[in-house]
PDB file of C-alpha atoms in Angstrom:
ATOM      1  CA  GLY D 300      36.911 178.276  76.643  1.00  0.00           C
ATOM      2  CA  TRP D 301      37.676 177.361  73.491  1.00  0.00           C
ATOM      3  CA  ALA D 302      40.506 179.805  73.061  1.00  0.00           C
ATOM      4  CA  GLN D 303      42.133 178.594  76.185  1.00  0.00           C
ATOM      5  CA  ALA D 304      41.720 174.844  75.085  1.00  0.00           C
ATOM      6  CA  ARG D 305      43.325 176.038  71.580  1.00  0.00           C
ATOM      7  CA  ASP D 306      46.376 177.599  73.408  1.00  0.00           C
ATOM      8  CA  GLU D 307      46.574 174.285  75.631  1.00  0.00           C
ATOM      9  CA  ALA D 308      46.680 172.330  72.397  1.00  0.00           C
ATOM     10  CA  GLU D 309      49.121 174.515  70.614  1.00  0.00           C
ATOM     11  CA  ALA D 310      51.727 174.317  73.713  1.00  0.00           C
ATOM     12  CA  ALA D 311      51.383 170.745  73.836  1.00  0.00           C
ATOM     13  CA  ARG D 312      51.934 170.614  70.031  1.00  0.00           C
ATOM     14  CA  LEU D 313      54.913 172.643  70.427  1.00  0.00           C
ATOM     15  CA  GLU D 314      56.223 170.410  73.270  1.00  0.00           C
ATOM     16  CA  LEU D 315      55.737 167.210  71.258  1.00  0.00           C
ATOM     17  CA  GLN D 316      57.338 168.905  68.079  1.00  0.00           C
ATOM     18  CA  GLU D 317      60.371 169.680  70.523  1.00  0.00           C
ATOM     19  CA  ILE D 318      60.420 166.134  71.720  1.00  0.00           C
ATOM     20  CA  VAL D 319      60.142 164.433  68.441  1.00  0.00           C
ATOM     21  CA  ARG D 320      62.555 166.920  66.712  1.00  0.00           C
ATOM     22  CA  PRO D 321      65.666 164.958  67.666  1.00  0.00           C
ATOM     23  CA  LEU D 322      64.184 161.817  66.195  1.00  0.00           C
ATOM     24  CA  ARG D 323      63.952 163.305  62.724  1.00  0.00           C
ATOM     25  CA  GLU D 324      67.579 164.067  62.728  1.00  0.00           C
ATOM     26  CA  PRO D 325      69.637 162.041  60.729  1.00  0.00           C
ATOM     27  CA  GLY D 326      72.217 160.473  62.960  1.00  0.00           C
ATOM     28  CA  TYR D 327      69.996 160.105  66.251  1.00  0.00           C
ATOM     29  CA  ARG D 328      68.653 156.570  65.139  1.00  0.00           C
ATOM     30  CA  GLU D 329      72.324 155.387  64.955  1.00  0.00           C
ATOM     31  CA  ALA D 330      73.470 157.001  68.256  1.00  0.00           C
ATOM     32  CA  LEU D 331      70.283 155.487  69.793  1.00  0.00           C
ATOM     33  CA  ARG D 332      71.091 152.015  68.631  1.00  0.00           C
ATOM     34  CA  ARG D 333      74.631 152.313  69.593  1.00  0.00           C
ATOM     35  CA  LYS D 334      73.607 153.430  73.202  1.00  0.00           C
ATOM     36  CA  ALA D 335      71.028 150.428  73.297  1.00  0.00           C
ATOM     37  CA  GLU D 336      73.856 147.971  71.946  1.00  0.00           C
ATOM     38  CA  ARG D 337      76.096 149.390  74.714  1.00  0.00           C
ATOM     39  CA  ALA D 338      73.783 149.009  77.334  1.00  0.00           C
ATOM     40  CA  ARG D 339      72.837 145.436  76.237  1.00  0.00           C
ATOM     41  CA  LYS D 340      76.547 144.524  76.048  1.00  0.00           C
ATOM     42  CA  ARG D 341      76.873 145.975  79.466  1.00  0.00           C
ATOM     43  CA  ARG D 342      74.243 143.807  80.929  1.00  0.00           C
ATOM     44  CA  LEU D 343      75.717 140.736  79.175  1.00  0.00           C
ATOM     45  CA  ARG D 344      79.072 141.755  80.768  1.00  0.00           C
ATOM     46  CA  LEU D 345      77.781 142.189  84.112  1.00  0.00           C
ATOM     47  CA  GLN D 346      75.790 138.961  83.652  1.00  0.00           C
ATOM     48  CA  ARG D 347      78.992 136.973  82.464  1.00  0.00           C
ATOM     49  CA  ARG D 348      80.813 138.294  85.466  1.00  0.00           C
ATOM     50  CA  LYS D 349      78.238 137.383  87.653  1.00  0.00           C
ATOM     51  CA  GLN D 350      78.243 133.972  86.223  1.00  0.00           C
ATOM     52  CA  GLU D 351      82.099 133.724  86.253  1.00  0.00           C
ATOM     53  CA  ALA D 352      81.959 134.837  89.860  1.00  0.00           C
ATOM     54  CA  LYS D 353      79.406 132.123  90.632  1.00  0.00           C
ATOM     55  CA  ALA D 354      81.476 129.407  88.781  1.00  0.00           C
ATOM     56  CA  ALA D 355      84.644 130.428  90.584  1.00  0.00           C
ATOM     57  CA  LYS D 356      82.970 130.464  93.881  1.00  0.00           C
ATOM     58  CA  GLU D 357      81.403 127.068  93.163  1.00  0.00           C
ATOM     59  CA  GLU D 358      84.777 125.752  92.051  1.00  0.00           C
ATOM     60  CA  GLU D 359      86.657 127.003  94.929  1.00  0.00           C
ATOM     61  CA  ALA D 360      83.924 125.218  97.253  1.00  0.00           C
ATOM     62  CA  ALA D 361      84.532 122.254  95.396  1.00  0.00           C
ATOM     63  CA  ARG D 362      88.278 122.500  95.784  1.00  0.00           C
ATOM     64  CA  ALA D 363      87.791 123.202  99.522  1.00  0.00           C
ATOM     65  CA  ALA D 364      85.447 120.267  99.896  1.00  0.00           C
ATOM     66  CA  GLU D 365      88.083 117.944  97.968  1.00  0.00           C
ATOM     67  CA  ARG D 366      90.882 119.370 100.343  1.00  0.00           C
ATOM     68  CA  GLU D 367      88.718 118.576 103.416  1.00  0.00           C
ATOM     69  CA  ALA D 368      87.994 115.065 102.039  1.00  0.00           C
ATOM     70  CA  LYS D 369      91.795 114.519 101.307  1.00  0.00           C
ATOM     71  CA  ILE D 370      92.620 116.054 105.088  1.00  0.00           C
ATOM     72  CA  ASP D 371      89.940 113.672 106.479  1.00  0.00           C
ATOM     73  CA  GLN D 372      91.347 110.759 104.741  1.00  0.00           C
ATOM     74  CA  TRP D 373      95.004 111.614 105.983  1.00  0.00           C
ATOM     75  CA  ARG D 374      93.695 111.998 109.371  1.00  0.00           C
ATOM     76  CA  ALA D 375      91.773 108.837 109.612  1.00  0.00           C
ATOM     77  CA  LYS D 376      94.871 107.065 107.942  1.00  0.00           C
ATOM     78  CA  CYS D 377      97.109 108.601 110.698  1.00  0.00           C
ATOM     79  CA  ILE D 378      94.774 107.553 113.501  1.00  0.00           C
ATOM     80  CA  GLN D 379      94.337 104.160 112.194  1.00  0.00           C
ATOM     81  CA  GLU D 380      98.299 103.724 111.945  1.00  0.00           C
ATOM     82  CA  VAL D 381      98.642 105.118 115.536  1.00  0.00           C
ATOM     83  CA  GLU D 382      95.972 102.641 116.683  1.00  0.00           C
ATOM     84  CA  GLU D 383      97.694  99.778 114.926  1.00  0.00           C
ATOM     85  CA  LYS D 384     100.905 100.615 116.446  1.00  0.00           C
ATOM     86  CA  ASN D 385      99.356 101.174 119.976  1.00  0.00           C
ATOM     87  CA  ARG D 386      97.802  97.782 119.725  1.00  0.00           C
ATOM     88  CA  GLU D 387     101.105  96.052 118.506  1.00  0.00           C
ATOM     89  CA  GLN D 388     102.970  97.899 121.481  1.00  0.00           C
ATOM     90  CA  GLU D 389     100.305  96.823 123.917  1.00  0.00           C
ATOM     91  CA  LEU D 390     100.657  93.060 122.680  1.00  0.00           C
ATOM     92  CA  LYS D 391     104.310  93.148 122.754  1.00  0.00           C
ATOM     93  CA  ALA D 392     104.281  94.856 126.101  1.00  0.00           C
ATOM     94  CA  ALA D 393     101.891  91.856 127.474  1.00  0.00           C
ATOM     95  CA  ALA D 394     104.090  89.310 125.755  1.00  0.00           C
ATOM     96  CA  ASP D 395     107.197  90.703 127.394  1.00  0.00           C
ATOM     97  CA  SER D 396     105.376  91.018 130.884  1.00  0.00           C
ATOM     98  CA  VAL D 397     104.455  87.267 130.451  1.00  0.00           C
ATOM     99  CA  LEU D 398     107.708  86.498 129.246  1.00  0.00           C
ATOM    100  CA  SER D 399     109.504  88.099 132.014  1.00  0.00           C
ATOM    101  CA  GLU D 400     107.258  86.402 134.377  1.00  0.00           C
ATOM    102  CA  VAL D 401     108.440  83.195 133.207  1.00  0.00           C
ATOM    103  CA  ARG D 402     111.782  83.935 133.176  1.00  0.00           C
ATOM    104  CA  LYS D 403     111.339  84.885 136.814  1.00  0.00           C
ATOM    105  CA  LYS D 404     109.736  81.488 137.523  1.00  0.00           C
ATOM    106  CA  GLN D 405     112.753  79.683 135.632  1.00  0.00           C
ATOM    107  CA  ALA D 406     115.125  81.839 137.927  1.00  0.00           C
ATOM    108  CA  ASP D 407     113.173  80.741 141.164  1.00  0.00           C
ATOM    109  CA  THR D 408     113.280  77.240 139.898  1.00  0.00           C
ATOM    110  CA  LYS D 409     117.142  77.179 139.302  1.00  0.00           C
ATOM    111  CA  ARG D 410     117.529  78.739 142.610  1.00  0.00           C
ATOM    112  CA  MET D 411     115.590  76.165 144.333  1.00  0.00           C
ATOM    113  CA  VAL D 412     117.880  73.527 142.447  1.00  0.00           C
ATOM    114  CA  ASP D 413     120.800  75.386 143.706  1.00  0.00           C
ATOM    115  CA  ILE D 414     119.576  75.298 147.215  1.00  0.00           C
ATOM    116  CA  LEU D 415     118.828  71.450 146.921  1.00  0.00           C
ATOM    117  CA  ARG D 416     122.427  70.782 145.657  1.00  0.00           C
ATOM    118  CA  ALA D 417     123.598  72.931 148.577  1.00  0.00           C
ATOM    119  CA  LEU D 418     121.650  71.062 151.111  1.00  0.00           C
ATOM    120  CA  GLU D 419     122.907  67.573 149.630  1.00  0.00           C
ATOM    121  CA  LYS D 420     126.576  68.888 149.825  1.00  0.00           C
ATOM    122  CA  LEU D 421     125.931  70.346 153.497  1.00  0.00           C
ATOM    123  CA  ARG D 422     124.379  66.804 154.532  1.00  0.00           C
ATOM    124  CA  LYS D 423     127.466  65.101 153.105  1.00  0.00           C
ATOM    125  CA  LEU D 424     129.951  67.172 155.021  1.00  0.00           C
ATOM    126  CA  ARG D 425     128.065  66.792 158.187  1.00  0.00           C
ATOM    127  CA  LYS D 426     127.714  63.293 157.649  1.00  0.00           C
ATOM    128  CA  GLU D 427     131.479  62.858 157.294  1.00  0.00           C
ATOM    129  CA  ALA D 428     132.245  65.008 159.961  1.00  0.00           C
ATOM    130  CA  ALA D 429     130.051  62.833 162.489  1.00  0.00           C
ATOM    131  CA  ALA D 430     131.577  59.933 160.901  1.00  0.00           C
ATOM    132  CA  ARG D 431     135.004  61.099 162.070  1.00  0.00           C
ATOM    133  CA  LYS D 432     133.635  61.367 165.460  1.00  0.00           C
ATOM    134  CA  GLY D 433     131.971  57.758 165.350  1.00  0.00           C
ATOM    135  CA  VAL D 434     128.587  58.848 165.094  1.00  0.00           C
ATOM    136  CA  CYS D 435     126.702  57.064 162.210  1.00  0.00           C
ATOM    137  CA  PRO D 436     123.260  58.077 161.406  1.00  0.00           C
ATOM    138  CA  PRO D 437     120.624  55.004 160.860  1.00  0.00           C
ATOM    139  CA  PRO D 438     120.157  53.990 157.108  1.00  0.00           C
ATOM    140  CA  SER D 439     116.375  54.879 157.286  1.00  0.00           C
ATOM    141  CA  ALA D 440     117.541  58.449 157.822  1.00  0.00           C
ATOM    142  CA  ASP D 441     119.671  58.276 154.592  1.00  0.00           C
ATOM    143  CA  GLU D 442     116.737  56.738 152.604  1.00  0.00           C
ATOM    144  CA  ALA D 443     114.102  59.464 153.927  1.00  0.00           C
ATOM    145  CA  PHE D 444     116.535  62.234 152.893  1.00  0.00           C
ATOM    146  CA  GLU D 445     117.508  60.596 149.476  1.00  0.00           C
ATOM    147  CA  SER D 446     113.459  60.053 148.819  1.00  0.00           C
ATOM    148  CA  GLN D 447     112.574  63.578 149.796  1.00  0.00           C
ATOM    149  CA  VAL D 448     115.416  64.813 147.532  1.00  0.00           C
ATOM    150  CA  GLU D 449     114.351  62.770 144.731  1.00  0.00           C
ATOM    151  CA  SER D 450     110.910  63.965 144.911  1.00  0.00           C
ATOM    152  CA  LEU D 451     111.868  67.663 144.984  1.00  0.00           C
ATOM    153  CA  LYS D 452     114.232  66.868 142.110  1.00  0.00           C
ATOM    154  CA  THR D 453     111.117  65.587 140.157  1.00  0.00           C
ATOM    155  CA  LEU D 454     109.101  68.374 140.991  1.00  0.00           C
ATOM    156  CA  LEU D 455     111.522  70.875 139.941  1.00  0.00           C
ATOM    157  CA  LYS D 456     112.423  69.089 136.680  1.00  0.00           C
ATOM    158  CA  ASN D 457     108.670  68.923 135.925  1.00  0.00           C
ATOM    159  CA  ARG D 458     108.395  72.953 136.526  1.00  0.00           C
ATOM    160  CA  THR D 459     111.520  73.728 134.645  1.00  0.00           C
ATOM    161  CA  GLU D 460     110.083  71.744 131.399  1.00  0.00           C
ATOM    162  CA  LEU D 461     106.667  73.440 131.834  1.00  0.00           C
ATOM    163  CA  TYR D 462     108.403  76.790 131.966  1.00  0.00           C
ATOM    164  CA  GLU D 463     110.722  76.129 129.061  1.00  0.00           C
ATOM    165  CA  ALA D 464     107.701  74.975 126.969  1.00  0.00           C
ATOM    166  CA  GLU D 465     105.854  78.437 127.997  1.00  0.00           C
ATOM    167  CA  GLU D 466     108.972  80.218 127.020  1.00  0.00           C
ATOM    168  CA  ARG D 467     109.147  78.530 123.556  1.00  0.00           C
ATOM    169  CA  ALA D 468     105.233  79.183 123.018  1.00  0.00           C
ATOM    170  CA  LEU D 469     105.894  82.957 123.775  1.00  0.00           C
ATOM    171  CA  ARG D 470     108.763  83.095 121.544  1.00  0.00           C
ATOM    172  CA  VAL D 471     106.852  81.631 118.783  1.00  0.00           C
ATOM    173  CA  MET D 472     103.972  84.306 119.462  1.00  0.00           C
ATOM    174  CA  LEU D 473     106.487  86.888 119.411  1.00  0.00           C
ATOM    175  CA  GLU D 474     108.021  85.826 116.116  1.00  0.00           C
ATOM    176  CA  GLY D 475     104.639  85.428 114.657  1.00  0.00           C
ATOM    177  CA  GLU D 476     103.785  88.992 115.801  1.00  0.00           C
ATOM    178  CA  GLN D 477     107.130  90.234 114.270  1.00  0.00           C
ATOM    179  CA  GLU D 478     106.212  88.095 111.033  1.00  0.00           C
ATOM    180  CA  GLU D 479     102.927  89.714 110.755  1.00  0.00           C
ATOM    181  CA  GLU D 480     104.471  93.115 111.272  1.00  0.00           C
ATOM    182  CA  ARG D 481     106.896  92.425 108.617  1.00  0.00           C
ATOM    183  CA  LYS D 482     104.280  91.310 106.293  1.00  0.00           C
ATOM    184  CA  ARG D 483     101.949  94.427 106.860  1.00  0.00           C
ATOM    185  CA  GLU D 484     105.148  96.643 106.286  1.00  0.00           C
ATOM    186  CA  MET D 485     105.808  94.878 102.961  1.00  0.00           C
ATOM    187  CA  GLU D 486     102.359  95.111 101.820  1.00  0.00           C
ATOM    188  CA  LYS D 487     102.234  99.011 102.677  1.00  0.00           C
ATOM    189  CA  LYS D 488     105.462  99.276 100.560  1.00  0.00           C
ATOM    190  CA  GLN D 489     104.078  97.300  97.875  1.00  0.00           C
ATOM    191  CA  LYS D 490     100.794  99.192  97.891  1.00  0.00           C
ATOM    192  CA  LYS D 491     102.834 102.493  97.720  1.00  0.00           C
ATOM    193  CA  GLU D 492     104.861 101.365  94.938  1.00  0.00           C
ATOM    194  CA  ARG D 493     101.609 100.214  92.970  1.00  0.00           C
ATOM    195  CA  GLU D 494     100.076 103.698  93.654  1.00  0.00           C
ATOM    196  CA  LYS D 495     103.300 105.260  92.561  1.00  0.00           C
ATOM    197  CA  LEU D 496     103.383 103.154  89.273  1.00  0.00           C
ATOM    198  CA  LEU D 497      99.632 103.903  88.695  1.00  0.00           C
ATOM    199  CA  GLN D 498     100.069 107.517  89.093  1.00  0.00           C
ATOM    200  CA  GLN D 499     103.027 107.421  86.725  1.00  0.00           C
ATOM    201  CA  LYS D 500     100.970 105.519  84.159  1.00  0.00           C
ATOM    202  CA  LEU D 501      98.022 107.876  84.481  1.00  0.00           C
ATOM    203  CA  GLU D 502     100.433 110.807  83.773  1.00  0.00           C
ATOM    204  CA  ILE D 503     101.960 109.228  80.871  1.00  0.00           C
ATOM    205  CA  ASP D 504      98.528 108.337  79.422  1.00  0.00           C
ATOM    206  CA  SER D 505      97.375 111.878  80.139  1.00  0.00           C
ATOM    207  CA  LYS D 506     100.516 113.196  78.088  1.00  0.00           C
ATOM    208  CA  LEU D 507      99.719 110.680  75.289  1.00  0.00           C
ATOM    209  CA  PHE D 508      96.233 110.798  75.035  1.00  0.00           C
ATOM    210  CA  GLY D 509      94.919 113.723  76.839  1.00  0.00           C
ATOM    211  CA  ASP D 510      93.169 114.317  80.345  1.00  0.00           C
ATOM    212  CA  PRO D 511      90.376 111.741  80.668  1.00  0.00           C
ATOM    213  CA  ASP D 512      88.104 114.412  82.289  1.00  0.00           C
ATOM    214  CA  GLU D 513      88.956 116.957  79.377  1.00  0.00           C
ATOM    215  CA  PHE D 514      88.687 114.271  76.655  1.00  0.00           C
ATOM    216  CA  PRO D 515      85.657 112.145  77.214  1.00  0.00           C
ATOM    217  CA  LEU D 516      85.111 108.644  75.694  1.00  0.00           C
ATOM    218  CA  ALA D 517      83.506 110.073  72.681  1.00  0.00           C
ATOM    219  CA  HIS D 518      86.314 112.609  71.811  1.00  0.00           C
ATOM    220  CA  LEU D 519      87.939 112.122  68.338  1.00  0.00           C
ATOM    221  CA  LEU D 520      91.129 110.918  70.254  1.00  0.00           C
ATOM    222  CA  GLN D 521      89.578 107.836  71.374  1.00  0.00           C
ATOM    223  CA  PRO D 522      90.068 105.795  68.338  1.00  0.00           C
ATOM    224  CA  PHE D 523      93.722 106.399  68.708  1.00  0.00           C
ATOM    225  CA  ARG D 524      93.473 105.381  72.147  1.00  0.00           C
ATOM    226  CA  GLU D 525      91.775 102.277  71.498  1.00  0.00           C
ATOM    227  CA  TYR D 526      94.322 101.430  68.917  1.00  0.00           C
ATOM    228  CA  TYR D 527      97.358 101.979  71.147  1.00  0.00           C
ATOM    229  CA  LEU D 528      95.781  99.991  73.972  1.00  0.00           C
ATOM    230  CA  GLN D 529      94.102  97.196  71.900  1.00  0.00           C
ATOM    231  CA  ALA D 530      96.939  94.646  73.199  1.00  0.00           C
ATOM    232  CA  GLU D 531      95.607  95.114  76.648  1.00  0.00           C
ATOM    233  CA  HIS D 532      92.064  93.899  75.689  1.00  0.00           C
ATOM    234  CA  SER D 533      93.033  91.232  72.911  1.00  0.00           C
ATOM    235  CA  VAL D 534      95.472  88.441  73.132  1.00  0.00           C
ATOM    236  CA  ALA D 535      95.422  88.243  69.078  1.00  0.00           C
ATOM    237  CA  ALA D 536      96.476  92.010  68.964  1.00  0.00           C
ATOM    238  CA  LEU D 537      99.071  91.406  71.430  1.00  0.00           C
ATOM    239  CA  ILE D 538     100.675  88.660  69.473  1.00  0.00           C
ATOM    240  CA  GLN D 539     100.399  90.543  66.262  1.00  0.00           C
ATOM    241  CA  ILE D 540     101.907  93.727  67.787  1.00  0.00           C
ATOM    242  CA  ARG D 541     104.710  91.682  69.678  1.00  0.00           C
ATOM    243  CA  HIS D 542     105.568  89.859  66.232  1.00  0.00           C
ATOM    244  CA  GLU D 543     105.791  93.361  64.466  1.00  0.00           C
ATOM    245  CA  TRP D 544     108.142  94.550  67.080  1.00  0.00           C
ATOM    246  CA  ASP D 545     110.407  91.498  67.157  1.00  0.00           C
ATOM    247  CA  GLN D 546     111.351  91.933  63.652  1.00  0.00           C
ATOM    248  CA  TYR D 547     113.199  95.112  64.672  1.00  0.00           C
ATOM    249  CA  LEU D 548     114.908  93.369  67.600  1.00  0.00           C
ATOM    250  CA  VAL D 549     118.661  94.726  67.668  1.00  0.00           C
ATOM    251  CA  PRO D 550     121.535  94.764  70.322  1.00  0.00           C
ATOM    252  CA  ALA D 551     121.942  98.365  71.815  1.00  0.00           C
ATOM    253  CA  ASP D 552     125.160  98.869  69.940  1.00  0.00           C
ATOM    254  CA  HIS D 553     123.871  97.801  66.633  1.00  0.00           C
ATOM    255  CA  PRO D 554     124.877 100.626  64.049  1.00  0.00           C
ATOM    256  CA  ASP D 555     121.618 100.355  61.976  1.00  0.00           C
ATOM    257  CA  GLY D 556     119.237 100.687  64.823  1.00  0.00           C
ATOM    258  CA  SER D 557     118.599 100.850  68.293  1.00  0.00           C
ATOM    259  CA  CYS D 558     116.628  98.892  70.973  1.00  0.00           C
ATOM    260  CA  ILE D 559     113.141  98.974  71.720  1.00  0.00           C
ATOM    261  CA  PRO D 560     112.472 101.437  74.731  1.00  0.00           C
ATOM    262  CA  PRO D 561     111.139  99.877  77.782  1.00  0.00           C
ATOM    263  CA  GLY D 562     108.069 102.157  78.114  1.00  0.00           C
ATOM    264  CA  TRP D 563     106.129 104.957  75.928  1.00  0.00           C
ATOM    265  CA  VAL D 564     108.373 107.472  74.397  1.00  0.00           C
ATOM    266  CA  LEU D 565     107.069 110.675  75.790  1.00  0.00           C
ATOM    267  CA  PRO D 566     106.770 113.848  73.754  1.00  0.00           C
ATOM    268  CA  SER D 567     109.155 116.602  74.413  1.00  0.00           C
ATOM    269  CA  LEU D 568     108.156 119.992  75.925  1.00  0.00           C
ATOM    270  CA  PRO D 569     107.225 122.854  73.567  1.00  0.00           C
ATOM    271  CA  THR D 570     109.960 125.233  72.778  1.00  0.00           C
ATOM    272  CA  ASN D 571     107.894 128.158  72.094  1.00  0.00           C
ATOM    273  CA  ASP D 572     104.815 129.567  72.922  1.00  0.00           C
ATOM    274  CA  THR D 573     103.235 129.005  69.422  1.00  0.00           C
ATOM    275  CA  TRP D 574     103.893 125.109  69.905  1.00  0.00           C
ATOM    276  CA  ALA D 575     102.306 125.427  73.220  1.00  0.00           C
ATOM    277  CA  THR D 576      99.193 126.726  72.132  1.00  0.00           C
ATOM    278  CA  ALA D 577      98.796 124.244  69.488  1.00  0.00           C
ATOM    279  CA  VAL D 578      99.638 121.366  72.028  1.00  0.00           C
ATOM    280  CA  ARG D 579      97.061 122.939  74.514  1.00  0.00           C
TER     281      ARG D 579
END
């Protein structure tokens, strides 16, 4: 039994020597280290790619959500404009309907006045024809006819004045609606102009002072931003800056200088890649 155990131990020893033999070679440790380093870099690279893919996915989701929000906002604005236009058209149609009804009443009243005048003329002609035949109606008949005619004239006059007052009120209402519509259009136009000017100001500030999202308030450019915008927060600074600028006021055709620009003097675009890299 001892001989068998010795043989097995010898075989195990030889196997271990064969396994350990590469470790004793001079370049094996360096090769093993390089292999471990490559494996570590590969893991880091895979990890970084995974993080970049995750960040890109989150950024794309954020952009998609922003696009959806802008689309929803635009859709709501369009729906609101359509609803306002429909309400205005309904109001205008209702006012036109009422106005046409008033005009119809005025036309009926005018037609009744014309009929009444025609009746007076017809009675006068018949009375003259009867007088030529020697037939004269009694004075009571003339008085009754004149009384009825005057009563009808008074009624038609009152109706005419009433319809004219209704027409004037409707016209005033329509003019008020049109004025409100013009006012709303003017406000929309002014709002668009303000938004356009604000966007231009943000673009100019971004070119001069950098993107506010990229450069927070604690950035090193913030002191320069505060210096150039101090006149917006201090009257004394505004007066001092204006005094310094007024010292250099010259006409546009002055040979020794130029007039003050109306706004910010924007930097020119980079002319080469090196300059563009420095600007970024």
